[in-house]
Amino acid sequence: MKIPRIYNDADGKSHFGEAEIPLKDGGPIGLLSEKIPAGSIIFRETPADYDFKWHPAPARQLLFILKGRAEFTVSNGERHVYGAGDVLLLEDTEGEGHCSRAMYNEVRHSIFVTLPDGFPY
């Protein structure tokens, strides 16, 4: 399974990419990943006028968007919009970081799950 990610390079510039989560046969219930250790879980409501300029992610974390949409911008100006049902791996914990802003005047509900050191993806 591939999920989008934002990461930083050695010069501190952020980029979009993909992380591949390996899956294996789980029998009749489908394909499963290995268990992934998690740190903290943070529930968040972001206002409809949210517009957060350049900032690195506070921790390596998975962002699960439950409601609403947000646009993310990386160092080269590339932009992607993610919405309800999307998962994003945020790894740009150093350097310039990214921008994020609310879209379509929507409140966003999200869950952040911090990842421990050694998360392999």
mmCIF file with all atom_site columns, C-alpha atoms in Angstrom:
data_model
loop_
_atom_site.group_PDB
_atom_site.id
_atom_site.type_symbol
_atom_site.label_atom_id
_atom_site.label_alt_id
_atom_site.label_comp_id
_atom_site.label_asym_id
_atom_site.label_entity_id
_atom_site.label_seq_id
_atom_site.pdbx_PDB_ins_code
_atom_site.Cartn_x
_atom_site.Cartn_y
_atom_site.Cartn_z
_atom_site.occupancy
_atom_site.B_iso_or_equiv
_atom_site.pdbx_formal_charge
_atom_site.auth_seq_id
_atom_site.auth_comp_id
_atom_site.auth_asym_id
_atom_site.auth_atom_id
_atom_site.pdbx_PDB_model_num
ATOM 1   C CA . MET A 1 1   ? 0.000   0.000   0.000  1.00 0.00 ? 1   MET A CA 1
ATOM 2   C CA . LYS A 1 2   ? 1.396   3.379   -0.956 1.00 0.00 ? 2   LYS A CA 1
ATOM 3   C CA . ILE A 1 3   ? 0.711   6.531   1.039  1.00 0.00 ? 3   ILE A CA 1
ATOM 4   C CA . PRO A 1 4   ? 1.873   10.095  0.345  1.00 0.00 ? 4   PRO A CA 1
ATOM 5   C CA . ARG A 1 5   ? 4.630   11.599  2.436  1.00 0.00 ? 5   ARG A CA 1
ATOM 6   C CA . ILE A 1 6   ? 6.363   14.917  2.985  1.00 0.00 ? 6   ILE A CA 1
ATOM 7   C CA . TYR A 1 7   ? 10.054  14.647  3.805  1.00 0.00 ? 7   TYR A CA 1
ATOM 8   C CA . ASN A 1 8   ? 13.100  16.911  3.868  1.00 0.00 ? 8   ASN A CA 1
ATOM 9   C CA . ASP A 1 9   ? 16.374  16.449  2.007  1.00 0.00 ? 9   ASP A CA 1
ATOM 10  C CA . ALA A 1 10  ? 19.895  17.055  3.334  1.00 0.00 ? 10  ALA A CA 1
ATOM 11  C CA . ASP A 1 11  ? 19.566  20.775  2.466  1.00 0.00 ? 11  ASP A CA 1
ATOM 12  C CA . GLY A 1 12  ? 16.400  21.115  4.573  1.00 0.00 ? 12  GLY A CA 1
ATOM 13  C CA . LYS A 1 13  ? 14.068  21.442  1.584  1.00 0.00 ? 13  LYS A CA 1
ATOM 14  C CA . SER A 1 14  ? 10.740  19.619  1.729  1.00 0.00 ? 14  SER A CA 1
ATOM 15  C CA . HIS A 1 15  ? 9.390   17.327  -0.986 1.00 0.00 ? 15  HIS A CA 1
ATOM 16  C CA . PHE A 1 16  ? 6.394   15.115  -1.733 1.00 0.00 ? 16  PHE A CA 1
ATOM 17  C CA . GLY A 1 17  ? 7.002   11.406  -2.114 1.00 0.00 ? 17  GLY A CA 1
ATOM 18  C CA . GLU A 1 18  ? 5.436   8.052   -1.393 1.00 0.00 ? 18  GLU A CA 1
ATOM 19  C CA . ALA A 1 19  ? 5.982   5.544   1.376  1.00 0.00 ? 19  ALA A CA 1
ATOM 20  C CA . GLU A 1 20  ? 5.216   1.929   0.643  1.00 0.00 ? 20  GLU A CA 1
ATOM 21  C CA . ILE A 1 21  ? 3.733   -0.087  3.488  1.00 0.00 ? 21  ILE A CA 1
ATOM 22  C CA . PRO A 1 22  ? 4.376   -3.790  2.790  1.00 0.00 ? 22  PRO A CA 1
ATOM 23  C CA . LEU A 1 23  ? 1.297   -6.002  3.072  1.00 0.00 ? 23  LEU A CA 1
ATOM 24  C CA . LYS A 1 24  ? 1.033   -9.756  3.408  1.00 0.00 ? 24  LYS A CA 1
ATOM 25  C CA . ASP A 1 25  ? -1.773  -12.255 3.131  1.00 0.00 ? 25  ASP A CA 1
ATOM 26  C CA . GLY A 1 26  ? -4.058  -12.077 6.139  1.00 0.00 ? 26  GLY A CA 1
ATOM 27  C CA . GLY A 1 27  ? -6.351  -14.828 4.895  1.00 0.00 ? 27  GLY A CA 1
ATOM 28  C CA . PRO A 1 28  ? -10.048 -14.160 4.401  1.00 0.00 ? 28  PRO A CA 1
ATOM 29  C CA . ILE A 1 29  ? -9.846  -10.682 5.976  1.00 0.00 ? 29  ILE A CA 1
ATOM 30  C CA . GLY A 1 30  ? -7.463  -9.374  3.270  1.00 0.00 ? 30  GLY A CA 1
ATOM 31  C CA . LEU A 1 31  ? -3.926  -8.056  3.208  1.00 0.00 ? 31  LEU A CA 1
ATOM 32  C CA . LEU A 1 32  ? -2.290  -6.764  6.398  1.00 0.00 ? 32  LEU A CA 1
ATOM 33  C CA . SER A 1 33  ? 0.812   -4.797  7.330  1.00 0.00 ? 33  SER A CA 1
ATOM 34  C CA . GLU A 1 34  ? 3.009   -5.770  10.223 1.00 0.00 ? 34  GLU A CA 1
ATOM 35  C CA . LYS A 1 35  ? 2.062   -4.139  13.523 1.00 0.00 ? 35  LYS A CA 1
ATOM 36  C CA . ILE A 1 36  ? 3.470   -0.634  13.643 1.00 0.00 ? 36  ILE A CA 1
ATOM 37  C CA . PRO A 1 37  ? 4.407   0.741   17.065 1.00 0.00 ? 37  PRO A CA 1
ATOM 38  C CA . ALA A 1 38  ? 2.870   4.141   17.724 1.00 0.00 ? 38  ALA A CA 1
ATOM 39  C CA . GLY A 1 39  ? 3.568   6.966   20.121 1.00 0.00 ? 39  GLY A CA 1
ATOM 40  C CA . SER A 1 40  ? 0.943   9.570   21.010 1.00 0.00 ? 40  SER A CA 1
ATOM 41  C CA . ILE A 1 41  ? -2.451  10.044  19.394 1.00 0.00 ? 41  ILE A CA 1
ATOM 42  C CA . ILE A 1 42  ? -3.609  13.638  18.976 1.00 0.00 ? 42  ILE A CA 1
ATOM 43  C CA . PHE A 1 43  ? -7.130  14.645  17.912 1.00 0.00 ? 43  PHE A CA 1
ATOM 44  C CA . ARG A 1 44  ? -7.328  18.055  16.251 1.00 0.00 ? 44  ARG A CA 1
ATOM 45  C CA . GLU A 1 45  ? -9.929  20.439  14.907 1.00 0.00 ? 45  GLU A CA 1
ATOM 46  C CA . THR A 1 46  ? -8.500  23.026  12.515 1.00 0.00 ? 46  THR A CA 1
ATOM 47  C CA . PRO A 1 47  ? -10.534 26.183  11.818 1.00 0.00 ? 47  PRO A CA 1
ATOM 48  C CA . ALA A 1 48  ? -11.923 26.930  8.368  1.00 0.00 ? 48  ALA A CA 1
ATOM 49  C CA . ASP A 1 49  ? -9.566  29.925  7.971  1.00 0.00 ? 49  ASP A CA 1
ATOM 50  C CA . TYR A 1 50  ? -6.425  27.976  8.940  1.00 0.00 ? 50  TYR A CA 1
ATOM 51  C CA . ASP A 1 51  ? -3.338  29.111  6.997  1.00 0.00 ? 51  ASP A CA 1
ATOM 52  C CA . PHE A 1 52  ? -0.068  28.009  8.621  1.00 0.00 ? 52  PHE A CA 1
ATOM 53  C CA . LYS A 1 53  ? 3.005   29.259  6.772  1.00 0.00 ? 53  LYS A CA 1
ATOM 54  C CA . TRP A 1 54  ? 6.381   27.454  6.650  1.00 0.00 ? 54  TRP A CA 1
ATOM 55  C CA . HIS A 1 55  ? 6.859   25.039  9.535  1.00 0.00 ? 55  HIS A CA 1
ATOM 56  C CA . PRO A 1 56  ? 8.466   21.630  10.018 1.00 0.00 ? 56  PRO A CA 1
ATOM 57  C CA . ALA A 1 57  ? 6.393   18.773  11.404 1.00 0.00 ? 57  ALA A CA 1
ATOM 58  C CA . PRO A 1 58  ? 6.816   18.669  15.218 1.00 0.00 ? 58  PRO A CA 1
ATOM 59  C CA . ALA A 1 59  ? 7.453   14.910  15.072 1.00 0.00 ? 59  ALA A CA 1
ATOM 60  C CA . ARG A 1 60  ? 7.519   12.097  12.560 1.00 0.00 ? 60  ARG A CA 1
ATOM 61  C CA . GLN A 1 61  ? 3.827   11.290  12.358 1.00 0.00 ? 61  GLN A CA 1
ATOM 62  C CA . LEU A 1 62  ? 0.912   9.959   10.397 1.00 0.00 ? 62  LEU A CA 1
ATOM 63  C CA . LEU A 1 63  ? -1.900  12.412  9.652  1.00 0.00 ? 63  LEU A CA 1
ATOM 64  C CA . PHE A 1 64  ? -5.360  10.895  9.169  1.00 0.00 ? 64  PHE A CA 1
ATOM 65  C CA . ILE A 1 65  ? -7.902  13.385  7.784  1.00 0.00 ? 65  ILE A CA 1
ATOM 66  C CA . LEU A 1 66  ? -11.425 12.600  8.960  1.00 0.00 ? 66  LEU A CA 1
ATOM 67  C CA . LYS A 1 67  ? -13.316 15.669  7.723  1.00 0.00 ? 67  LYS A CA 1
ATOM 68  C CA . GLY A 1 68  ? -12.474 18.667  5.545  1.00 0.00 ? 68  GLY A CA 1
ATOM 69  C CA . ARG A 1 69  ? -9.620  19.321  3.145  1.00 0.00 ? 69  ARG A CA 1
ATOM 70  C CA . ALA A 1 70  ? -6.203  20.945  3.340  1.00 0.00 ? 70  ALA A CA 1
ATOM 71  C CA . GLU A 1 71  ? -3.624  22.058  0.822  1.00 0.00 ? 71  GLU A CA 1
ATOM 72  C CA . PHE A 1 72  ? 0.031   21.303  1.560  1.00 0.00 ? 72  PHE A CA 1
ATOM 73  C CA . THR A 1 73  ? 2.904   23.138  -0.160 1.00 0.00 ? 73  THR A CA 1
ATOM 74  C CA . VAL A 1 74  ? 6.556   21.988  -0.215 1.00 0.00 ? 74  VAL A CA 1
ATOM 75  C CA . SER A 1 75  ? 9.772   23.904  -0.885 1.00 0.00 ? 75  SER A CA 1
ATOM 76  C CA . ASN A 1 76  ? 9.636   23.887  -4.696 1.00 0.00 ? 76  ASN A CA 1
ATOM 77  C CA . GLY A 1 77  ? 6.071   25.293  -4.670 1.00 0.00 ? 77  GLY A CA 1
ATOM 78  C CA . GLU A 1 78  ? 4.381   21.978  -5.500 1.00 0.00 ? 78  GLU A CA 1
ATOM 79  C CA . ARG A 1 79  ? 0.941   21.702  -3.874 1.00 0.00 ? 79  ARG A CA 1
ATOM 80  C CA . HIS A 1 80  ? -1.357  18.786  -3.089 1.00 0.00 ? 80  HIS A CA 1
ATOM 81  C CA . VAL A 1 81  ? -4.835  18.756  -1.560 1.00 0.00 ? 81  VAL A CA 1
ATOM 82  C CA . TYR A 1 82  ? -5.788  15.974  0.856  1.00 0.00 ? 82  TYR A CA 1
ATOM 83  C CA . GLY A 1 83  ? -9.202  15.324  2.338  1.00 0.00 ? 83  GLY A CA 1
ATOM 84  C CA . ALA A 1 84  ? -11.396 12.983  4.328  1.00 0.00 ? 84  ALA A CA 1
ATOM 85  C CA . GLY A 1 85  ? -10.070 9.437   4.167  1.00 0.00 ? 85  GLY A CA 1
ATOM 86  C CA . ASP A 1 86  ? -6.504  10.435  3.256  1.00 0.00 ? 86  ASP A CA 1
ATOM 87  C CA . VAL A 1 87  ? -3.425  9.451   5.258  1.00 0.00 ? 87  VAL A CA 1
ATOM 88  C CA . LEU A 1 88  ? -0.194  11.434  4.989  1.00 0.00 ? 88  LEU A CA 1
ATOM 89  C CA . LEU A 1 89  ? 3.213   10.567  6.461  1.00 0.00 ? 89  LEU A CA 1
ATOM 90  C CA . LEU A 1 90  ? 4.867   13.766  7.725  1.00 0.00 ? 90  LEU A CA 1
ATOM 91  C CA . GLU A 1 91  ? 8.638   13.409  8.008  1.00 0.00 ? 91  GLU A CA 1
ATOM 92  C CA . ASP A 1 92  ? 9.911   16.951  7.382  1.00 0.00 ? 92  ASP A CA 1
ATOM 93  C CA . THR A 1 93  ? 10.908  17.495  10.994 1.00 0.00 ? 93  THR A CA 1
ATOM 94  C CA . GLU A 1 94  ? 13.921  19.679  10.142 1.00 0.00 ? 94  GLU A CA 1
ATOM 95  C CA . GLY A 1 95  ? 14.626  22.480  7.724  1.00 0.00 ? 95  GLY A CA 1
ATOM 96  C CA . GLU A 1 96  ? 12.121  24.670  5.919  1.00 0.00 ? 96  GLU A CA 1
ATOM 97  C CA . GLY A 1 97  ? 9.107   22.418  6.446  1.00 0.00 ? 97  GLY A CA 1
ATOM 98  C CA . HIS A 1 98  ? 5.833   22.860  4.575  1.00 0.00 ? 98  HIS A CA 1
ATOM 99  C CA . CYS A 1 99  ? 2.793   25.156  4.455  1.00 0.00 ? 99  CYS A CA 1
ATOM 100 C CA . SER A 1 100 ? -0.730  23.941  5.126  1.00 0.00 ? 100 SER A CA 1
ATOM 101 C CA . ARG A 1 101 ? -4.030  25.730  4.744  1.00 0.00 ? 101 ARG A CA 1
ATOM 102 C CA . ALA A 1 102 ? -7.727  24.969  4.937  1.00 0.00 ? 102 ALA A CA 1
ATOM 103 C CA . MET A 1 103 ? -9.620  24.610  1.682  1.00 0.00 ? 103 MET A CA 1
ATOM 104 C CA . TYR A 1 104 ? -13.170 25.589  0.723  1.00 0.00 ? 104 TYR A CA 1
ATOM 105 C CA . ASN A 1 105 ? -13.844 27.283  4.082  1.00 0.00 ? 105 ASN A CA 1
ATOM 106 C CA . GLU A 1 106 ? -14.084 23.851  5.777  1.00 0.00 ? 106 GLU A CA 1
ATOM 107 C CA . VAL A 1 107 ? -13.240 22.925  9.351  1.00 0.00 ? 107 VAL A CA 1
ATOM 108 C CA . ARG A 1 108 ? -10.865 19.962  9.364  1.00 0.00 ? 108 ARG A CA 1
ATOM 109 C CA . HIS A 1 109 ? -10.923 17.074  11.825 1.00 0.00 ? 109 HIS A CA 1
ATOM 110 C CA . SER A 1 110 ? -7.700  15.091  11.958 1.00 0.00 ? 110 SER A CA 1
ATOM 111 C CA . ILE A 1 111 ? -5.854  12.523  13.988 1.00 0.00 ? 111 ILE A CA 1
ATOM 112 C CA . PHE A 1 112 ? -2.076  12.615  14.333 1.00 0.00 ? 112 PHE A CA 1
ATOM 113 C CA . VAL A 1 113 ? -0.220  9.471   15.400 1.00 0.00 ? 113 VAL A CA 1
ATOM 114 C CA . THR A 1 114 ? 3.413   10.078  16.320 1.00 0.00 ? 114 THR A CA 1
ATOM 115 C CA . LEU A 1 115 ? 5.903   7.429   15.263 1.00 0.00 ? 115 LEU A CA 1
ATOM 116 C CA . PRO A 1 116 ? 8.789   6.142   17.347 1.00 0.00 ? 116 PRO A CA 1
ATOM 117 C CA . ASP A 1 117 ? 12.392  6.205   16.152 1.00 0.00 ? 117 ASP A CA 1
ATOM 118 C CA . GLY A 1 118 ? 13.083  3.292   13.867 1.00 0.00 ? 118 GLY A CA 1
ATOM 119 C CA . PHE A 1 119 ? 9.740   3.356   12.039 1.00 0.00 ? 119 PHE A CA 1
ATOM 120 C CA . PRO A 1 120 ? 10.866  1.605   8.867  1.00 0.00 ? 120 PRO A CA 1
ATOM 121 C CA . TYR A 1 121 ? 8.753   3.321   6.191  1.00 0.00 ? 121 TYR A CA 1
#
